[in-house]
Short mmCIF file of C-alpha atoms and ligand atoms in Angstrom, two decimals:
data_model
loop_
_atom_site.label_atom_id
_atom_site.label_comp_id
_atom_site.label_asym_id
_atom_site.label_seq_id
_atom_site.Cartn_x
_atom_site.Cartn_y
_atom_site.Cartn_z
CA MET A 1251 14.60 19.96 8.89
CA SER A 1252 11.60 20.61 11.11
CA LEU A 1253 8.80 19.41 8.80
CA ALA A 1254 10.87 16.44 7.63
CA ASP A 1255 11.58 15.48 11.23
CA PHE A 1256 7.95 15.93 12.23
CA GLN A 1257 6.90 13.53 9.49
CA ARG A 1258 9.65 11.08 10.45
CA ALA A 1259 8.55 11.24 14.10
CA LEU A 1260 4.90 10.64 13.17
CA ALA A 1261 5.98 7.62 11.13
CA ALA A 1262 8.10 6.43 14.07
CA LEU A 1263 5.06 6.66 16.35
CA SER A 1264 3.08 4.43 13.99
CA ALA A 1265 5.96 1.96 14.01
CA SER A 1266 6.37 1.87 17.77
CA PRO A 1267 3.58 1.30 20.29
CA GLN A 1268 6.33 1.60 22.91
CA MET A 1269 7.07 5.14 21.75
CA VAL A 1270 3.34 5.89 21.95
CA ARG A 1271 3.25 4.54 25.52
CA ASP A 1272 6.36 6.55 26.44
CA LEU A 1273 4.81 9.78 25.19
CA ARG A 1274 1.51 9.03 26.92
CA ALA A 1275 3.47 8.51 30.14
CA GLY A 1276 5.16 11.89 29.73
CA ARG A 1277 8.58 10.55 28.67
CA ARG A 1278 9.15 13.28 26.10
CA SER A 1279 12.80 12.42 25.71
CA VAL A 1280 11.75 9.86 23.09
CA LEU A 1281 11.45 12.85 20.74
CA ASP A 1282 14.98 14.09 21.44
CA GLY A 1283 16.32 12.59 18.23
CA PHE A 1284 14.04 14.79 16.13
CA ASP A 1285 14.48 18.47 15.27
CA LEU A 1286 11.01 19.78 16.18
CA SER A 1287 9.30 23.09 16.82
CA PRO A 1288 7.19 23.44 20.01
CA ARG A 1289 4.03 23.16 17.88
CA GLU A 1290 5.27 19.96 16.27
CA ARG A 1291 6.14 18.50 19.69
CA ALA A 1292 2.65 19.33 20.93
CA ARG A 1293 1.13 17.74 17.83
CA LEU A 1294 3.08 14.53 18.32
CA GLN A 1295 1.96 14.42 21.94
CA HIS A 1296 -1.62 14.88 20.70
CA ALA A 1297 -1.11 12.08 18.15
CA ALA A 1298 0.18 9.72 20.84
CA ASN A 1299 -2.86 10.47 23.00
CA ALA A 1300 -5.33 10.07 20.10
CA PRO A 1301 -7.78 7.14 20.41
CA GLY A 1302 -7.02 6.26 16.76
CA MET A 1303 -3.30 5.80 17.39
CA ALA A 1304 -3.74 2.10 18.22
CA ALA A 1305 -5.45 1.61 14.84
CA GLN A 1306 -2.66 3.52 13.13
CA CYS A 1307 -0.06 1.25 14.76
CA SER A 1308 -2.08 -1.82 13.74
CA LEU A 1309 -2.44 -0.63 10.17
CA TYR A 1310 1.33 -0.10 10.00
CA ARG A 1311 1.77 -3.74 11.09
CA ILE A 1312 -0.80 -5.04 8.61
CA MET A 1313 0.91 -3.22 5.74
CA ARG A 1314 4.43 -4.31 6.61
CA LEU A 1315 3.45 -7.89 7.36
CA ALA A 1316 1.59 -8.07 4.02
CA ALA A 1317 4.80 -7.08 2.24
CA LEU A 1318 6.77 -9.88 3.94
CA ASN A 1319 3.94 -12.34 3.39
CA ALA A 1320 3.96 -11.60 -0.34
CA VAL A 1321 7.55 -12.89 -0.56
CA LEU A 1322 7.85 -15.33 2.36
CA PRO A 1323 4.37 -16.84 2.87
CA ARG A 1324 5.57 -20.32 3.85
CA THR A 1325 8.11 -19.04 6.35
CA LEU A 1326 5.49 -16.87 8.01
CA ALA A 1327 2.99 -19.74 8.00
CA ALA A 1328 5.55 -22.08 9.57
CA LEU A 1329 6.33 -19.57 12.33
CA GLY A 1330 2.66 -18.91 13.08
CA SER A 1331 2.24 -16.70 16.12
CA ALA A 1332 6.01 -16.91 16.78
CA VAL A 1333 6.49 -14.42 13.96
CA GLY A 1334 5.21 -11.57 16.16
CA PRO A 1335 8.34 -10.97 18.28
CA LEU A 1336 10.56 -11.40 15.19
CA VAL A 1337 8.83 -8.73 13.11
CA GLU A 1338 8.51 -6.39 16.09
CA ALA A 1339 12.28 -6.62 16.61
CA TYR A 1340 12.80 -6.06 12.89
CA TRP A 1341 10.48 -3.04 12.78
CA THR A 1342 12.20 -1.54 15.84
CA SER A 1343 15.50 -1.89 14.01
CA CYS A 1344 14.11 -0.70 10.63
CA PRO A 1345 11.04 1.48 11.32
CA LEU A 1346 10.89 2.79 7.76
CA HIS A 1347 9.38 0.59 5.09
CA ASP A 1348 10.50 -0.23 1.55
CA LEU A 1349 7.49 -0.26 -0.78
CA ARG A 1350 9.34 -2.73 -3.01
CA PHE A 1351 8.49 -6.12 -1.51
CA LEU A 1352 11.66 -7.94 -2.53
CA PRO A 1353 14.16 -5.47 -1.01
CA GLU A 1354 11.93 -5.26 2.07
CA ALA A 1355 12.07 -9.06 2.44
CA GLU A 1356 15.80 -9.01 1.75
CA ARG A 1357 16.28 -6.57 4.63
CA PHE A 1358 14.26 -8.87 6.91
CA VAL A 1359 16.30 -11.92 5.86
CA ALA A 1360 19.53 -10.00 6.50
CA PHE A 1361 18.23 -8.82 9.89
CA LEU A 1362 17.52 -12.40 10.98
CA LYS A 1363 20.92 -13.49 9.73
CA ARG A 1364 22.50 -10.83 11.95
CA HIS A 1365 20.36 -11.95 14.90
CA PRO A 1366 20.26 -15.78 14.89
CA GLU A 1367 19.37 -15.70 18.58
CA LEU A 1368 15.96 -14.20 17.69
CA LEU A 1369 15.12 -17.00 15.30
CA ALA A 1370 16.45 -19.57 17.77
CA HIS A 1371 14.17 -18.16 20.45
CA ALA A 1372 11.12 -17.97 18.15
CA ALA A 1373 11.48 -21.32 16.38
CA GLY A 1374 13.22 -23.43 19.05
CA THR A 1375 14.35 -26.80 17.72
CA ALA A 1376 12.99 -25.87 14.25
CA ALA A 1377 15.30 -22.84 13.98
CA ASP A 1378 17.66 -24.43 11.46
CA ALA A 1379 14.76 -25.66 9.34
CA VAL A 1380 13.07 -22.24 9.40
CA SER A 1381 16.35 -20.56 8.56
CA ASP A 1382 16.71 -22.83 5.49
CA LEU A 1383 13.06 -22.32 4.53
CA LEU A 1384 13.52 -18.56 4.73
CA ARG A 1385 16.57 -18.70 2.46
CA ILE A 1386 14.83 -21.02 -0.03
CA GLU A 1387 11.70 -18.88 -0.28
CA PHE A 1388 13.77 -15.76 -0.73
CA ALA A 1389 15.94 -17.40 -3.41
CA ILE A 1390 12.81 -18.46 -5.30
CA ALA A 1391 11.29 -14.98 -5.03
CA ARG A 1392 14.50 -13.42 -6.27
CA ALA A 1393 14.55 -15.86 -9.20
CA HIS A 1394 10.99 -14.85 -10.13
CA ARG A 1395 12.14 -11.23 -10.26
CA ALA A 1396 15.12 -12.28 -12.39
CA THR A 1397 12.76 -13.73 -15.04
CA LEU A 1398 12.20 -10.10 -16.05
CA ARG A 1399 15.88 -9.85 -16.93
CA GLY A 1400 16.57 -13.10 -18.79
CA ALA A 1401 18.19 -16.49 -18.22
CA ALA A 1402 20.31 -17.30 -15.15
CA SER A 1403 21.17 -20.18 -12.84
CA THR A 1404 21.92 -20.17 -9.11
CA VAL A 1405 22.91 -22.94 -6.71
CA THR A 1406 22.43 -22.78 -2.93
CA ARG A 1407 22.98 -25.39 -0.18
CA TYR A 1408 20.80 -26.38 2.76
CA ARG A 1409 20.57 -28.70 5.76
CA TYR A 1410 17.11 -29.95 4.80
CA ARG A 1411 15.62 -31.16 1.53
CA PRO A 1412 14.09 -27.99 0.02
CA SER A 1413 10.94 -29.66 -1.32
CA ALA A 1414 10.30 -31.25 2.09
CA LEU A 1415 10.59 -27.87 3.80
CA LEU A 1416 8.29 -26.12 1.33
CA GLU A 1417 5.67 -28.84 1.55
CA ALA A 1418 5.75 -29.12 5.36
CA ALA A 1419 5.82 -25.38 6.10
CA ALA A 1420 2.10 -24.97 6.66
CA ALA A 1421 2.14 -27.82 9.21
CA GLY A 1422 4.11 -25.66 11.62
CA LEU A 1423 7.28 -25.72 13.66
CA GLY A 1424 6.80 -29.17 15.23
CA VAL A 1425 6.68 -30.89 11.85
CA LEU A 1426 9.63 -28.88 10.48
CA ALA A 1427 11.75 -29.77 13.51
CA ALA A 1428 11.17 -33.48 12.86
CA LEU A 1429 12.32 -33.45 9.22
CA PRO A 1430 15.49 -35.47 8.50
CA ARG A 1431 18.67 -33.43 8.18
CA GLY A 1432 21.28 -33.87 5.47
CA ARG A 1433 23.24 -31.92 2.90
CA PHE A 1434 21.18 -30.69 -0.02
CA GLN A 1435 21.61 -28.47 -3.00
CA LEU A 1436 18.98 -26.40 -4.82
CA ARG A 1437 19.55 -25.22 -8.38
CA ILE A 1438 17.22 -22.54 -9.74
CA GLU A 1439 17.11 -22.15 -13.52
CA THR A 1440 15.63 -18.81 -14.53
CA ALA A 1441 14.26 -18.07 -17.98
CA PRO A 1442 11.82 -15.44 -19.29
CA ALA A 1443 9.04 -18.06 -19.31
CA GLY A 1444 9.49 -18.90 -15.64
CA ILE A 1445 11.73 -20.78 -13.23
CA THR A 1446 12.57 -24.43 -12.72
CA LEU A 1447 13.88 -25.83 -9.45
CA TRP A 1448 16.21 -28.83 -9.13
CA GLU A 1449 17.27 -30.39 -5.86
CA GLY A 1450 19.34 -33.28 -4.68
CA PRO A 1451 21.69 -34.44 -1.96
CA ILE A 1452 25.26 -33.26 -2.27
CA ASP A 1453 27.33 -36.38 -2.97
CA THR A 1454 30.94 -36.88 -1.98
CA ALA A 1455 32.17 -35.18 -5.16
CA GLY A 1456 30.01 -32.19 -4.36
CA GLN A 1457 27.74 -32.77 -7.36
CA PRO A 1458 23.97 -32.81 -7.03
CA SER A 1459 21.88 -35.67 -8.34
CA THR A 1460 19.28 -33.52 -9.96
CA MET A 1461 15.55 -33.94 -10.10
CA VAL A 1462 12.89 -31.49 -11.28
CA ILE A 1463 10.82 -30.64 -8.24
CA SER A 1464 8.72 -27.76 -9.42
CA THR A 1465 8.13 -25.04 -11.93
CA ARG A 1466 7.01 -21.49 -11.51
CA ARG A 1467 3.38 -22.46 -11.96
CA ALA A 1468 3.40 -24.87 -9.04
CA TRP A 1469 5.16 -22.70 -6.51
CA SER A 1470 4.63 -19.13 -7.62
CA MET B 235 -11.09 -1.36 -9.01
CA ALA B 236 -9.07 -3.55 -11.38
CA GLN B 237 -8.01 -6.63 -9.40
CA PRO B 238 -7.80 -10.20 -10.74
CA ALA B 239 -10.57 -11.61 -8.55
CA PHE B 240 -13.09 -9.18 -10.08
CA ALA B 241 -12.20 -10.09 -13.68
CA PRO B 242 -15.37 -12.19 -14.27
CA LEU B 243 -17.41 -9.07 -13.63
CA PHE B 244 -15.55 -7.01 -16.23
CA HIS B 245 -17.26 -8.88 -19.08
CA ALA B 246 -20.61 -9.54 -17.42
CA ASN B 247 -23.90 -7.76 -17.91
CA GLY B 248 -24.11 -5.10 -15.25
CA GLY B 249 -20.33 -4.98 -14.91
CA PRO B 250 -18.40 -1.74 -14.53
CA ASP B 251 -18.45 1.01 -17.18
CA PHE B 252 -14.78 1.81 -16.57
CA LEU B 253 -11.85 0.60 -14.49
CA ALA B 254 -9.96 2.49 -11.81
CA VAL B 255 -6.50 0.97 -12.03
CA ILE B 256 -3.83 1.20 -9.35
CA PRO B 257 -0.68 1.17 -11.52
CA ASP B 258 1.46 0.41 -8.44
CA MET B 259 -0.07 -3.11 -8.51
CA PHE B 260 0.79 -3.65 -12.18
CA LEU B 261 4.40 -2.51 -12.22
CA ASP B 262 7.54 -3.94 -10.70
CA ASP B 263 9.85 -1.29 -9.28
CA ALA B 264 13.40 -2.57 -9.73
CA GLY B 265 14.86 0.37 -7.79
CA PRO B 266 16.39 3.76 -8.59
CA SER B 267 19.50 2.34 -10.24
CA ALA B 268 17.66 0.02 -12.64
CA ASN B 269 17.00 0.86 -16.27
CA PRO B 270 14.17 0.54 -17.02
CA ARG B 271 13.13 1.01 -13.43
CA PHE B 272 9.41 0.12 -13.77
CA ARG B 273 8.52 -3.05 -15.65
CA ASP B 274 5.23 -4.78 -16.36
CA LEU B 275 4.05 -7.53 -14.07
CA HIS B 276 2.83 -9.69 -16.92
CA ARG B 277 0.20 -11.66 -15.01
CA MET B 278 -1.42 -8.39 -13.94
CA ILE B 279 -1.07 -6.57 -17.24
CA GLY B 280 -2.92 -9.48 -18.91
CA LEU B 281 -5.97 -8.47 -16.88
CA LEU B 282 -6.05 -5.08 -18.61
CA ASP B 283 -5.19 -6.41 -22.06
CA ALA B 284 -8.27 -8.62 -21.87
CA VAL B 285 -10.78 -5.79 -21.36
CA GLU B 286 -11.71 -2.80 -23.46
CA LEU B 287 -13.13 -0.61 -20.72
CA PRO B 288 -12.00 3.00 -20.32
CA GLN B 289 -9.48 3.49 -17.54
CA VAL B 290 -8.47 6.02 -14.94
CA ALA B 291 -5.21 5.72 -12.99
CA HIS B 292 -5.29 5.82 -9.18
CA HIS B 293 -1.83 6.04 -7.63
CA LEU B 294 -0.67 5.35 -4.09
CA ALA B 295 2.87 6.63 -3.82
CA ALA B 296 3.33 10.14 -5.27
CA SER B 297 3.51 11.29 -1.62
CA LEU B 298 2.65 14.85 -2.59
CA ALA B 299 2.41 16.10 1.01
CA SER B 300 5.84 14.83 1.99
CA ALA B 301 8.69 17.07 3.13
CA VAL B 302 10.80 15.42 0.44
CA GLU B 303 10.16 16.02 -3.25
CA PRO B 304 8.22 13.39 -5.21
CA ASP B 305 10.42 10.78 -6.86
CA PRO B 306 10.91 11.99 -10.47
CA ASP B 307 11.06 8.40 -11.75
CA TYR B 308 7.68 7.72 -10.17
CA VAL B 309 6.20 10.87 -11.71
CA GLU B 310 7.55 9.74 -15.07
CA ALA B 311 5.97 6.32 -14.56
CA MET B 312 2.64 8.00 -13.76
CA ALA B 313 2.78 9.94 -17.03
CA ASN B 314 3.84 6.91 -19.08
CA TRP B 315 1.06 4.79 -17.64
CA ALA B 316 -1.58 7.44 -18.33
CA ASP B 317 -0.37 7.82 -21.92
CA ARG B 318 -0.22 4.08 -22.53
CA TRP B 319 -3.76 3.36 -21.33
CA ASN B 320 -5.18 6.70 -22.41
CA CYS B 321 -6.45 7.40 -18.92
CA ALA B 322 -9.10 10.11 -18.70
CA TRP B 323 -7.45 11.35 -15.52
CA VAL B 324 -4.91 10.45 -12.86
CA SER B 325 -5.28 10.66 -9.08
CA ASP B 326 -3.41 10.23 -5.80
CA HIS B 327 -4.03 11.02 -2.14
CA LEU B 328 -3.63 13.99 0.14
CA ALA B 329 -1.00 12.20 2.16
CA PHE B 330 2.69 11.59 2.71
CA MET B 331 4.55 8.29 2.75
CA GLU B 332 8.09 9.24 1.74
CA ILE B 333 10.16 10.14 4.79
CA ALA B 334 13.42 12.04 4.78
CA ALA B 335 15.68 9.70 6.69
CA PRO B 336 19.44 9.85 7.36
CA GLY B 337 20.06 6.90 5.03
CA GLY B 338 18.01 8.47 2.23
CA ALA B 339 14.28 8.70 1.71
CA SER B 340 12.18 5.72 2.63
CA THR B 341 8.52 5.24 3.44
CA ALA B 342 6.31 5.35 6.50
CA GLY B 343 4.70 1.95 5.99
CA LEU B 344 1.30 3.59 5.62
CA ALA B 345 -0.06 6.80 4.13
CA LEU B 346 -0.27 9.58 6.71
CA THR B 347 -2.36 12.74 6.49
CA PRO B 348 -0.53 15.99 7.27
CA PRO B 349 -1.92 18.88 9.29
CA PHE B 350 -3.93 21.18 7.00
CA ASP B 351 -1.36 23.98 7.16
CA ARG B 352 -0.28 26.64 4.68
CA GLN B 353 3.23 25.15 4.70
CA ILE B 354 1.82 21.93 3.24
CA LEU B 355 -0.30 23.84 0.73
CA ASP B 356 2.74 25.78 -0.41
CA LEU B 357 4.65 22.53 -0.90
CA MET B 358 1.86 20.75 -2.74
CA VAL B 359 0.71 23.48 -5.13
CA PRO B 360 3.86 23.68 -7.29
CA ARG B 361 4.27 19.89 -7.20
CA ILE B 362 0.76 19.42 -8.58
CA GLN B 363 1.32 22.15 -11.16
CA ARG B 364 4.45 20.35 -12.40
CA LEU B 365 2.58 17.05 -12.35
CA LEU B 366 -0.26 18.50 -14.42
CA ALA B 367 2.22 19.86 -16.95
CA ARG B 368 3.88 16.45 -17.29
CA LEU B 369 0.65 14.43 -17.34
CA ARG B 370 -1.11 16.66 -19.89
CA ARG B 371 -4.45 15.48 -18.50
CA PRO B 372 -6.47 16.16 -15.33
CA PHE B 373 -5.02 15.25 -11.96
CA LEU B 374 -7.30 14.70 -8.94
CA ILE B 375 -6.38 14.80 -5.27
CA GLU B 376 -8.27 12.43 -2.95
CA ASN B 377 -9.33 13.29 0.59
CA SER B 378 -7.81 10.66 2.88
CA ALA B 379 -9.08 8.71 5.85
CA TYR B 380 -7.02 9.37 8.97
CA PHE B 381 -6.79 8.13 12.54
CA VAL B 382 -5.00 11.20 13.86
CA ARG B 383 -6.39 14.68 13.23
CA PHE B 384 -4.60 17.89 14.14
CA GLU B 385 -7.27 20.18 15.58
CA ASP B 386 -4.89 23.14 15.51
CA SER B 387 -4.47 22.97 11.71
CA GLU B 388 -4.36 26.42 10.15
CA LEU B 389 -7.25 25.57 7.79
CA ASP B 390 -10.15 23.19 8.06
CA GLU B 391 -10.08 20.29 5.60
CA PRO B 392 -12.66 21.61 3.08
CA ALA B 393 -10.91 25.00 3.00
CA PHE B 394 -7.56 23.27 2.49
CA LEU B 395 -8.92 21.17 -0.37
CA ASN B 396 -10.66 24.17 -1.96
CA GLU B 397 -7.50 26.25 -1.89
CA LEU B 398 -5.33 23.37 -3.09
CA CYS B 399 -7.59 22.81 -6.11
CA ALA B 400 -7.98 26.52 -6.90
CA ARG B 401 -4.27 27.32 -6.68
CA SER B 402 -2.87 24.20 -8.35
CA GLY B 403 -5.56 23.58 -10.97
CA CYS B 404 -6.20 20.00 -9.87
CA GLY B 405 -9.61 18.43 -9.43
CA LEU B 406 -11.03 16.56 -6.47
CA LEU B 407 -11.55 12.85 -6.00
CA LEU B 408 -14.11 12.92 -3.22
CA ASP B 409 -13.97 9.68 -1.24
CA LEU B 410 -17.25 9.57 0.62
CA HIS B 411 -16.27 6.55 2.71
CA ASN B 412 -13.08 8.30 3.82
CA LEU B 413 -15.25 11.26 4.77
CA TYR B 414 -17.58 8.90 6.65
CA VAL B 415 -14.63 7.25 8.46
CA ASN B 416 -13.34 10.63 9.62
CA ALA B 417 -16.80 11.89 10.58
CA VAL B 418 -17.46 8.76 12.67
CA ASN B 419 -14.06 8.75 14.35
CA PHE B 420 -13.89 12.48 15.03
CA GLY B 421 -17.56 13.23 15.56
CA PHE B 422 -18.21 15.87 12.91
CA ASP B 423 -21.11 16.30 10.48
CA PRO B 424 -20.12 15.02 7.02
CA PHE B 425 -22.93 16.99 5.39
CA ALA B 426 -21.51 20.21 6.87
CA PHE B 427 -18.12 19.15 5.44
CA LEU B 428 -19.73 18.83 2.00
CA GLY B 429 -21.36 22.22 2.50
CA GLY B 430 -17.92 23.78 2.87
CA LEU B 431 -16.43 22.05 -0.14
CA ASP B 432 -16.27 23.51 -3.64
CA LEU B 433 -18.17 20.66 -5.29
CA SER B 434 -17.51 22.06 -8.76
CA ARG B 435 -14.01 20.55 -8.37
CA VAL B 436 -15.28 16.99 -7.91
CA VAL B 437 -14.61 14.82 -10.96
CA GLU B 438 -14.74 11.36 -9.35
CA ILE B 439 -16.40 9.99 -6.22
CA HIS B 440 -15.24 6.90 -4.31
CA ILE B 441 -17.65 4.75 -2.36
CA ALA B 442 -16.51 1.82 -0.23
CA GLY B 443 -17.09 -0.14 2.95
CA GLY B 444 -14.91 -0.46 6.01
CA CYS B 445 -14.58 -2.38 9.24
CA GLU B 446 -13.74 -1.80 12.86
CA LEU B 447 -10.07 -1.70 13.77
CA GLU B 448 -8.88 -1.19 17.36
CA GLY B 449 -12.09 0.57 18.36
CA VAL B 450 -12.32 2.96 15.41
CA TRP B 451 -13.84 2.67 11.93
CA SER B 452 -11.30 2.04 9.16
CA ASP B 453 -11.18 2.43 5.39
CA ALA B 454 -10.52 -1.26 4.77
CA HIS B 455 -12.44 -1.40 1.46
CA ALA B 456 -14.12 -4.41 3.00
CA GLY B 457 -17.36 -4.60 1.02
CA PRO B 458 -20.48 -2.62 0.06
CA PRO B 459 -20.80 0.92 1.43
CA PRO B 460 -22.74 1.38 4.67
CA GLU B 461 -26.05 3.24 4.36
CA PRO B 462 -24.66 6.62 5.52
CA VAL B 463 -22.25 6.58 2.56
CA TRP B 464 -25.16 6.01 0.17
CA ALA B 465 -26.92 8.94 1.83
CA LEU B 466 -23.86 11.13 1.27
CA LEU B 467 -23.71 10.03 -2.37
CA ASP B 468 -27.39 10.75 -2.84
CA ALA B 469 -26.99 14.17 -1.28
CA CYS B 470 -23.93 15.33 -3.13
CA ALA B 471 -23.73 13.64 -6.56
CA ARG B 472 -26.38 15.91 -8.06
CA ARG B 473 -24.57 18.95 -6.66
CA CYS B 474 -21.27 18.11 -8.40
CA PRO B 475 -21.64 19.68 -11.88
CA ASN B 476 -18.39 18.20 -13.21
CA LEU B 477 -18.76 14.70 -11.77
CA ARG B 478 -17.82 12.09 -14.36
CA ALA B 479 -17.51 8.83 -12.42
CA VAL B 480 -18.45 6.99 -9.25
CA THR B 481 -15.97 4.25 -8.30
CA PHE B 482 -16.68 1.36 -5.94
CA GLU B 483 -13.46 0.54 -4.11
CA MET B 484 -13.14 -2.93 -2.68
CA HIS B 485 -10.12 -5.10 -1.93
CA GLU B 486 -10.34 -8.50 -3.55
CA SER B 487 -9.24 -10.28 -0.36
CA TRP B 488 -12.74 -9.61 1.02
CA LEU B 489 -14.48 -11.18 -1.96
CA PRO B 490 -14.94 -14.70 -0.49
CA GLU B 491 -16.74 -13.15 2.47
CA VAL B 492 -18.72 -10.56 0.52
CA GLY B 493 -19.55 -12.52 -2.66
CA MET B 494 -19.66 -11.37 -6.25
CA ASP B 495 -23.44 -10.86 -6.11
CA ALA B 496 -23.02 -8.15 -3.49
CA VAL B 497 -20.37 -6.46 -5.63
CA ALA B 498 -22.68 -6.51 -8.65
CA ALA B 499 -25.55 -5.22 -6.53
CA THR B 500 -23.39 -2.30 -5.36
CA LEU B 501 -22.58 -1.37 -8.96
CA ALA B 502 -26.28 -1.59 -9.83
CA ARG B 503 -27.30 0.63 -6.93
CA ALA B 504 -24.68 3.24 -7.79
CA ARG B 505 -25.71 3.12 -11.45
CA ALA B 506 -29.38 3.60 -10.52
CA LEU B 507 -28.45 6.84 -8.75
CA TRP B 508 -26.69 8.14 -11.82
CA PRO B 509 -29.68 9.33 -13.94
CA ALA B 510 -31.10 11.25 -11.01
CA ALA B 511 -27.72 12.71 -10.25
CA ALA B 512 -27.20 13.65 -13.89
CA ALA B 513 -30.63 15.27 -14.04
CA GLY B 514 -29.85 17.16 -10.84
CA ARG B 515 -26.57 18.41 -12.30
CA ARG B 516 -28.27 19.48 -15.53
CA GLY B 517 -30.91 21.32 -13.51
CA ARG B 518 -28.23 23.30 -11.71
CA THR B 519 -26.19 24.33 -14.73
FE1 FE2 C 464 -10.59 6.11 -2.16
#
């Protein structure tokens, strides 16, 4: 396992500036979880000390953030600089990347669902709105993928009007926090030609009053 | 490089003579359990349907230097793509991305360059031989840019590349900007590097521009090549007897800053070097 573990440790270094700092400070126990030869240990120490290691860590962040941004651009725009601590926590938990953008975003969505306190801390009073926005964007992205497979329909429920969230996302957390709350339903119709979104408040019978709010072309 | 923002140039006077296509950008990977696993991204494929330029395929994820074996589905997708578009050759990088992890293989988030050791050579040679057999066309390995360099590698980089090509039968995609990045960041002479390289293996050359990142120079594909890269091209193109293409690599996200005129001017400058380079190659053979 030595070579495999060396490569995994080098990837872990790129993922974790903290691990780089630990090694630079002589805390070699951070490598205890890897099965390494003495030469491989020395090479990882050399890598941590290398002037280019900061660039390598930055490039890792650029690549992984680009993957999330491809699927969840409005959520990331809404969070602004508050996204930093969220993705760092996510990357610490999942240091290895999935080259497929949708499963990578799905993992991020699931991570935030498991750690609502992180989103609450990052988004403050807009946390519920951001949580809904995240789910809506992911549902739309998943529906786009499903167009490759044929027709389908999904219905999901939210605390904010989906179109209002999508349109206000770029304005930031303050605007999202001020949006009116309610009980809303989003229906996504998927067909090979594209997707159509319908939204409406959930009435007392639990049925949506539907309204076309967008097509693939507008929101893809 | 075939990206949507450059499409107007594909049909223009002075546009490219061929396209280097990154198939990873044109295919949707639905995952190992899906059948078919790789499907066309229609918006992207339309870009290629609309042009009649020859193509070469430039892959990102074969991960030939990884401790884990290349994904057989990905290798199959490489072969299918090359057949479908009749690519003159196929290439990927001297790098690893796939990581053997307890939960199954996953990726490093960025391509990493291994130490230039015999262990890596011995892993890569049979993989490339199998790839060549499946592709039934030339395969080129590209020298990577790296931010970490292992000075205690068993071979130097040119010797590693020479032996890899000689033993596996692959050709070389010589990225002169990657060479420039490494020479700047690690303080070595890129011309001496070229002097140690078997240039008869070079089939394609990449030129590109970069930018500063955290105090080092990076291979960001950020615009026209810096002058030292042109100097490297001028010095080596005529010494590569089997050179068939020079590719300008640029990421379309930089286009608003760089402008299409600068892209066209880069193609024109590279093209102007070509007759001299061709004459130089003829003179040497
Ligand atoms: Fe390149």
